[in-house]
Coordinates of C-alpha atoms and ligand atoms in Angstrom, one line a residue:
M1 CA -50.7 -8.3 14.9
D2 CA -54.0 -6.6 15.6
E3 CA -52.6 -4.2 18.3
K4 CA -56.1 -2.8 18.9
V5 CA -57.6 -6.2 19.7
L6 CA -54.7 -7.2 22.0
A7 CA -54.8 -3.9 23.9
E8 CA -58.6 -3.9 24.3
T9 CA -58.5 -7.4 25.7
A10 CA -55.8 -6.5 28.2
R11 CA -57.8 -3.4 29.3
K12 CA -60.9 -5.6 29.8
M13 CA -59.0 -8.1 31.9
V14 CA -57.7 -5.2 34.2
A15 CA -60.9 -3.2 34.3
P16 CA -61.4 -1.2 37.5
G17 CA -62.8 -3.2 40.4
R18 CA -62.5 -6.5 38.6
G19 CA -59.8 -9.4 38.5
I20 CA -59.1 -12.7 37.0
L21 CA -60.0 -16.1 38.3
A22 CA -57.2 -18.6 37.9
A23 CA -59.1 -21.9 37.4
D24 CA -56.4 -23.3 35.2
E25 CA -55.2 -26.2 37.6
S26 CA -53.7 -28.9 35.5
T27 CA -54.9 -32.5 36.1
G28 CA -52.2 -33.2 38.9
T29 CA -53.0 -29.9 40.8
I30 CA -56.8 -30.2 40.7
K31 CA -56.4 -33.9 42.1
K32 CA -54.5 -32.4 45.1
R33 CA -57.3 -29.9 45.7
F34 CA -60.0 -32.4 45.4
D35 CA -58.0 -34.9 47.6
S36 CA -58.3 -32.2 50.3
I37 CA -62.1 -32.4 50.2
D38 CA -62.2 -36.2 49.6
V39 CA -63.6 -35.9 46.1
E40 CA -62.3 -38.1 43.2
S41 CA -60.8 -36.2 40.4
T42 CA -62.9 -37.5 37.5
E43 CA -63.7 -35.6 34.3
E44 CA -67.2 -35.0 35.3
H45 CA -66.3 -33.8 38.9
R46 CA -63.8 -31.2 37.3
R47 CA -66.5 -30.2 35.0
A48 CA -69.1 -29.9 37.7
Y49 CA -66.7 -27.8 39.9
R50 CA -65.8 -25.3 37.1
D51 CA -69.5 -25.1 36.2
L52 CA -70.3 -24.1 39.8
L53 CA -67.5 -21.3 39.7
F54 CA -68.5 -19.9 36.2
T55 CA -72.3 -19.9 36.7
T56 CA -72.1 -18.0 40.2
P57 CA -74.8 -15.4 40.0
G58 CA -73.5 -11.8 39.9
V59 CA -69.9 -12.7 39.9
E60 CA -69.2 -11.0 36.6
E61 CA -69.3 -7.7 38.5
Y62 CA -66.0 -8.6 40.1
I63 CA -64.5 -11.1 37.7
S64 CA -63.3 -9.8 34.4
G65 CA -61.7 -13.0 33.2
A66 CA -61.1 -16.7 33.7
I67 CA -58.0 -18.8 33.0
L68 CA -59.1 -22.4 31.9
F69 CA -57.0 -25.4 31.5
E70 CA -57.1 -27.0 28.1
E71 CA -59.7 -29.7 29.1
T72 CA -62.1 -27.1 30.6
L73 CA -61.9 -24.9 27.3
F74 CA -63.7 -27.8 25.4
Q75 CA -66.2 -28.6 28.3
A76 CA -69.6 -27.1 28.8
T77 CA -72.2 -26.4 31.4
S78 CA -74.8 -29.1 32.5
D79 CA -77.3 -27.5 30.0
G80 CA -74.6 -27.9 27.2
T81 CA -73.4 -24.3 26.7
P82 CA -69.7 -24.4 26.0
F83 CA -67.7 -22.7 28.8
P84 CA -66.0 -20.1 26.7
K85 CA -69.4 -19.1 25.4
L86 CA -71.0 -19.0 28.8
L87 CA -68.2 -16.8 30.0
A88 CA -68.0 -14.3 27.0
D89 CA -72.0 -14.0 27.4
R90 CA -71.5 -13.0 31.0
G91 CA -68.8 -10.4 30.1
I92 CA -66.1 -12.6 31.4
V93 CA -63.1 -12.9 29.1
P94 CA -62.2 -16.6 28.5
G95 CA -58.6 -17.5 28.6
I96 CA -56.3 -20.5 28.4
K97 CA -53.1 -21.8 30.3
V98 CA -50.9 -22.9 27.4
D99 CA -47.7 -24.0 29.2
K100 CA -46.9 -27.6 29.8
G101 CA -45.5 -26.8 33.3
A102 CA -42.2 -26.4 34.9
K103 CA -39.7 -29.1 34.2
P104 CA -36.1 -29.7 35.7
L105 CA -33.6 -27.3 34.0
A106 CA -30.6 -29.2 32.6
G107 CA -27.4 -28.5 34.5
A108 CA -29.1 -26.4 37.2
E109 CA -30.0 -28.5 40.4
G110 CA -33.1 -27.5 42.0
E111 CA -34.3 -25.2 39.3
T112 CA -36.9 -25.4 36.5
V113 CA -37.8 -24.0 33.0
T114 CA -41.3 -24.0 31.8
E115 CA -41.9 -26.1 28.7
G116 CA -44.6 -25.9 26.0
L117 CA -43.1 -23.9 23.0
D118 CA -43.1 -26.8 20.5
G119 CA -46.3 -26.6 18.5
L120 CA -47.5 -23.6 20.4
R121 CA -48.3 -21.6 17.1
E122 CA -50.7 -24.3 16.0
R123 CA -52.3 -24.8 19.4
L124 CA -53.0 -21.1 19.7
T125 CA -54.8 -21.2 16.5
A126 CA -57.1 -24.0 17.8
F127 CA -57.6 -22.3 21.2
R128 CA -58.5 -18.9 19.5
E129 CA -61.1 -20.9 17.4
A130 CA -62.5 -22.4 20.7
G131 CA -63.0 -18.9 22.0
A132 CA -59.8 -18.2 24.1
L133 CA -58.9 -14.4 24.0
F134 CA -56.0 -14.5 26.2
A135 CA -53.4 -17.0 27.4
K136 CA -51.2 -17.6 30.5
W137 CA -47.6 -19.0 30.9
R138 CA -46.1 -19.4 34.3
A139 CA -42.4 -19.4 34.8
V140 CA -41.3 -20.6 38.4
I141 CA -38.1 -19.2 40.1
T142 CA -37.0 -20.7 43.5
I143 CA -35.2 -18.8 46.3
A144 CA -32.8 -21.0 48.3
D145 CA -29.1 -21.1 49.2
G146 CA -27.3 -19.7 46.1
L147 CA -30.6 -19.8 44.0
P148 CA -31.9 -18.6 41.7
S149 CA -29.1 -18.8 39.2
E150 CA -28.8 -16.2 36.4
Y151 CA -29.1 -19.0 34.0
A152 CA -32.5 -20.1 35.3
I153 CA -33.7 -16.4 35.2
A154 CA -32.5 -15.9 31.7
T155 CA -33.9 -19.1 30.3
N156 CA -37.3 -18.6 31.8
A157 CA -37.5 -15.0 30.6
H158 CA -36.5 -16.1 27.2
A159 CA -39.4 -18.7 27.2
L160 CA -41.8 -16.3 28.5
A161 CA -41.1 -13.8 25.7
R162 CA -41.2 -16.4 23.0
Y163 CA -44.6 -17.5 24.3
A164 CA -46.0 -13.8 24.5
A165 CA -44.8 -13.0 20.9
L166 CA -46.4 -16.2 19.5
C167 CA -49.7 -15.3 21.4
Q168 CA -49.8 -11.6 19.9
E169 CA -49.2 -13.1 16.5
A170 CA -52.3 -15.1 17.0
G171 CA -54.4 -12.3 18.3
I172 CA -54.3 -13.6 21.8
T173 CA -53.2 -11.4 24.7
P174 CA -50.6 -13.0 26.8
I175 CA -50.5 -13.0 30.6
V176 CA -46.8 -13.2 31.5
E177 CA -46.3 -14.8 34.7
P178 CA -42.8 -14.9 36.3
E179 CA -43.3 -16.3 39.9
V180 CA -40.7 -16.0 42.5
L181 CA -42.0 -18.7 44.9
M182 CA -42.9 -17.6 48.5
D183 CA -42.0 -20.9 50.1
G184 CA -38.5 -20.4 51.5
D185 CA -37.2 -18.9 54.8
N186 CA -35.9 -15.7 53.1
T187 CA -36.5 -12.1 54.2
I188 CA -38.7 -9.7 52.3
G189 CA -35.4 -7.8 51.3
V190 CA -34.3 -11.1 49.5
C191 CA -37.7 -11.5 47.7
E192 CA -37.4 -7.8 46.6
A193 CA -33.9 -8.3 45.1
V194 CA -34.8 -11.6 43.2
T195 CA -38.1 -10.1 42.1
R196 CA -36.5 -7.1 40.7
Q197 CA -33.8 -9.2 38.9
V198 CA -36.6 -11.5 37.3
L199 CA -38.7 -8.6 36.2
D200 CA -35.7 -6.8 34.7
A201 CA -34.7 -9.9 32.7
T202 CA -38.4 -10.6 31.6
F203 CA -39.0 -7.0 30.3
E204 CA -35.5 -7.1 28.5
E205 CA -36.7 -10.2 26.8
L206 CA -40.1 -8.9 25.9
R207 CA -38.5 -5.7 24.4
L208 CA -36.0 -7.9 22.4
Q209 CA -38.8 -10.2 21.1
R210 CA -41.0 -7.3 20.1
V211 CA -43.8 -7.9 22.5
L212 CA -46.4 -5.1 22.5
L213 CA -46.4 -4.1 26.1
E214 CA -50.0 -2.3 25.7
G215 CA -51.3 -5.8 24.5
M216 CA -50.1 -7.9 27.7
V217 CA -51.0 -8.4 31.3
L218 CA -48.3 -9.0 34.0
K219 CA -48.9 -11.6 36.7
P220 CA -46.2 -11.4 39.3
N221 CA -45.6 -12.5 42.8
M222 CA -46.1 -9.9 45.6
V223 CA -42.8 -8.8 47.3
I224 CA -43.2 -10.9 50.5
S225 CA -41.3 -12.7 53.4
G226 CA -40.7 -16.3 52.6
K227 CA -43.3 -18.5 54.4
K228 CA -40.6 -19.9 56.7
C229 CA -39.0 -16.6 57.5
P230 CA -39.4 -15.9 61.4
Q231 CA -39.7 -12.1 60.6
Q232 CA -42.9 -11.8 58.7
A233 CA -43.3 -8.2 57.0
S234 CA -46.4 -6.3 57.8
V235 CA -49.1 -5.8 55.2
N236 CA -47.9 -2.3 54.6
E237 CA -44.3 -3.3 54.1
V238 CA -45.5 -5.9 51.7
A239 CA -47.5 -3.2 49.7
E240 CA -44.8 -0.6 49.7
A241 CA -42.1 -3.1 48.6
T242 CA -44.2 -4.6 45.9
V243 CA -45.2 -1.2 44.3
R244 CA -41.6 0.2 44.7
T245 CA -40.3 -2.9 42.8
L246 CA -42.9 -2.7 40.1
R247 CA -42.2 1.1 39.7
R248 CA -38.5 0.3 39.1
C249 CA -39.0 -2.6 36.6
V250 CA -42.6 -2.4 34.8
P251 CA -43.0 0.1 32.1
S252 CA -46.1 2.2 32.4
A253 CA -47.3 1.0 28.9
V254 CA -48.3 -2.2 30.6
P255 CA -52.1 -1.7 31.2
G256 CA -52.3 -3.8 34.3
V257 CA -50.6 -6.1 36.9
A258 CA -52.7 -9.0 38.1
F259 CA -51.0 -10.8 41.1
L260 CA -51.0 -14.4 41.8
S261 CA -51.6 -15.4 45.5
G262 CA -48.9 -18.0 45.8
G263 CA -50.3 -19.8 48.8
Q264 CA -51.1 -16.8 51.0
S265 CA -54.2 -17.0 53.0
D266 CA -57.3 -15.8 51.0
E267 CA -57.8 -12.8 53.6
L268 CA -54.1 -11.8 53.6
A269 CA -54.0 -11.8 49.7
T270 CA -57.0 -9.4 49.8
Q271 CA -55.4 -7.3 52.5
H272 CA -52.1 -6.8 50.5
L273 CA -53.9 -5.9 47.2
D274 CA -56.1 -3.3 49.0
A275 CA -53.0 -1.9 50.8
M276 CA -51.3 -1.5 47.5
N277 CA -54.3 0.3 45.9
K278 CA -54.6 2.6 49.0
L279 CA -51.0 3.9 48.2
G280 CA -52.6 5.4 45.0
S281 CA -51.4 6.8 41.9
A282 CA -49.8 3.6 40.1
P283 CA -49.4 3.9 36.5
W284 CA -50.9 0.4 35.8
A285 CA -54.2 -1.1 37.3
L286 CA -53.3 -3.4 40.2
T287 CA -55.7 -6.3 40.5
F288 CA -55.7 -10.0 41.3
S289 CA -55.4 -13.2 39.2
Y290 CA -55.8 -15.6 42.2
G291 CA -56.2 -19.4 42.1
R292 CA -56.2 -20.7 45.7
A293 CA -57.1 -17.4 47.4
L294 CA -60.3 -17.0 45.5
Q295 CA -61.3 -20.7 45.4
A296 CA -60.4 -22.1 48.8
P297 CA -63.5 -21.3 50.6
A298 CA -65.7 -22.3 47.7
L299 CA -64.0 -25.6 47.4
K300 CA -64.5 -26.4 51.0
A301 CA -68.1 -25.4 51.2
W302 CA -68.8 -27.5 48.0
G303 CA -67.1 -30.8 49.3
G304 CA -68.5 -32.4 45.8
K305 CA -72.0 -32.4 47.0
S306 CA -74.6 -31.1 44.5
E307 CA -76.8 -29.7 47.4
R308 CA -73.9 -27.5 48.5
V309 CA -73.5 -25.8 45.1
E310 CA -75.3 -22.7 46.3
A311 CA -73.3 -22.3 49.4
A312 CA -70.0 -22.7 47.5
Q313 CA -71.2 -20.1 45.0
K314 CA -72.0 -17.6 47.8
A315 CA -68.4 -18.3 49.3
F316 CA -66.8 -17.6 45.9
F317 CA -69.0 -14.5 45.2
H318 CA -67.9 -13.1 48.7
R319 CA -64.1 -13.6 47.9
A320 CA -64.6 -12.3 44.3
K321 CA -66.3 -9.3 45.6
L322 CA -63.8 -8.5 48.5
N323 CA -61.0 -8.7 46.0
G324 CA -62.8 -6.6 43.5
L325 CA -63.1 -4.0 46.2
A326 CA -59.4 -4.5 47.2
A327 CA -58.6 -3.6 43.5
T328 CA -59.7 -0.2 44.1
G329 CA -58.6 0.1 47.5
R330 CA -62.2 0.0 49.1
Y331 CA -61.8 -3.1 51.1
S332 CA -61.9 -3.3 55.0
E333 CA -61.4 -6.1 57.4
A334 CA -64.9 -5.5 58.7
M335 CA -66.3 -6.8 55.5
E336 CA -65.0 -10.3 56.5
E337 CA -67.0 -10.4 59.4
A338 CA -70.1 -9.2 57.7
A339 CA -69.9 -12.5 55.8
Ligands
LIG1 C1 -54.6 -22.4 39.4 O1 -53.1 -22.7 39.5 C2 -52.4 -22.6 38.3 C3 -52.0 -23.8 37.6 O2 -51.0 -24.4 38.3 P1 -50.4 -25.8 37.8 O3 -50.0 -25.6 36.4 O4 -49.3 -26.0 38.6 O5 -51.6 -26.8 37.9 C4 -51.3 -21.4 38.6 O6 -50.5 -21.1 37.5 C5 -52.1 -20.2 39.1 O7 -52.7 -19.7 37.9 C6 -51.0 -19.2 39.8 O8 -50.0 -19.7 40.3 C7 -51.9 -18.3 40.6 O9 -52.5 -19.2 41.5 P2 -52.4 -18.9 43.0 O10 -53.0 -20.0 43.7 O11 -50.8 -18.8 43.3 O12 -53.0 -17.6 43.1

């Protein structure tokens, strides 16, 4: 294991004022996104859309890394430059989603375990050769009546750590993503308790499986009220609860925490990140690894039309910039209107 390389990649991914673009939608998910703008999900449309994002002028100032889906890793820009090379030349670290998705967990109704460990060692070698310097694996934990079970938490934590150890063996920095979903009617207090349980289990497995903490990035959910909860916590309550939970569970050897947005509106995801950074003095960088909250305005502006690529790139640049500012606590709501 080349500890220096792993740690250097991790540090680049969470460099001050920059964050990660999650553009690793699997074929089913990107189809859903394209359906919302009435665009057919063909291989060429998917390539053209990712091309638009990755070639956005100036975006490297705020985007440190991009997570790609396997198909995208082997695609190229319209002028034939492979995407991993284009990104690396622009100072954006190329990464790859390696999990095979969340599948029903045997004997645990309503819960899932993320699959993809079989053959992972060989796949990682091929991805590394194609230019991927980091990887991502997402575990999904659901809050509902009587859920999550300890069984689902433990099984997912075990798989996350097995994935992370294999990545580090291959010289690839793992993003460890244990996502507690925000879809329920639970209060922020319930989310805090569950997130704490999940992070504790995850770091216990990472320790047992000898994962180098300096050579990974954590991608958690924020501690937030469930979307259907009538009592929505304020921006400051979310920021305080999230940082408090991380302080209790995440060792300071981890260089950075890059949050998922989980279906929050793009502006709220930015406000929450900014409020956390305004609290100050966290032992890790606090930044973003958003999918929907970074891409939604760009996707809408594009609408599958080549003449709207520039407008879409402006929309993407704007969200990337505001999140980059939020990653150092320099965002203000007035900046939204300036757009
Ligand atoms: C971009 O979406 C990612 C892949 O999802 P599927 O495997 O379900 O297609 C997802 O893992 C994403 O990286 C994270 O959830 C963060 O995205 P959001 O939209 O929650 O910020």
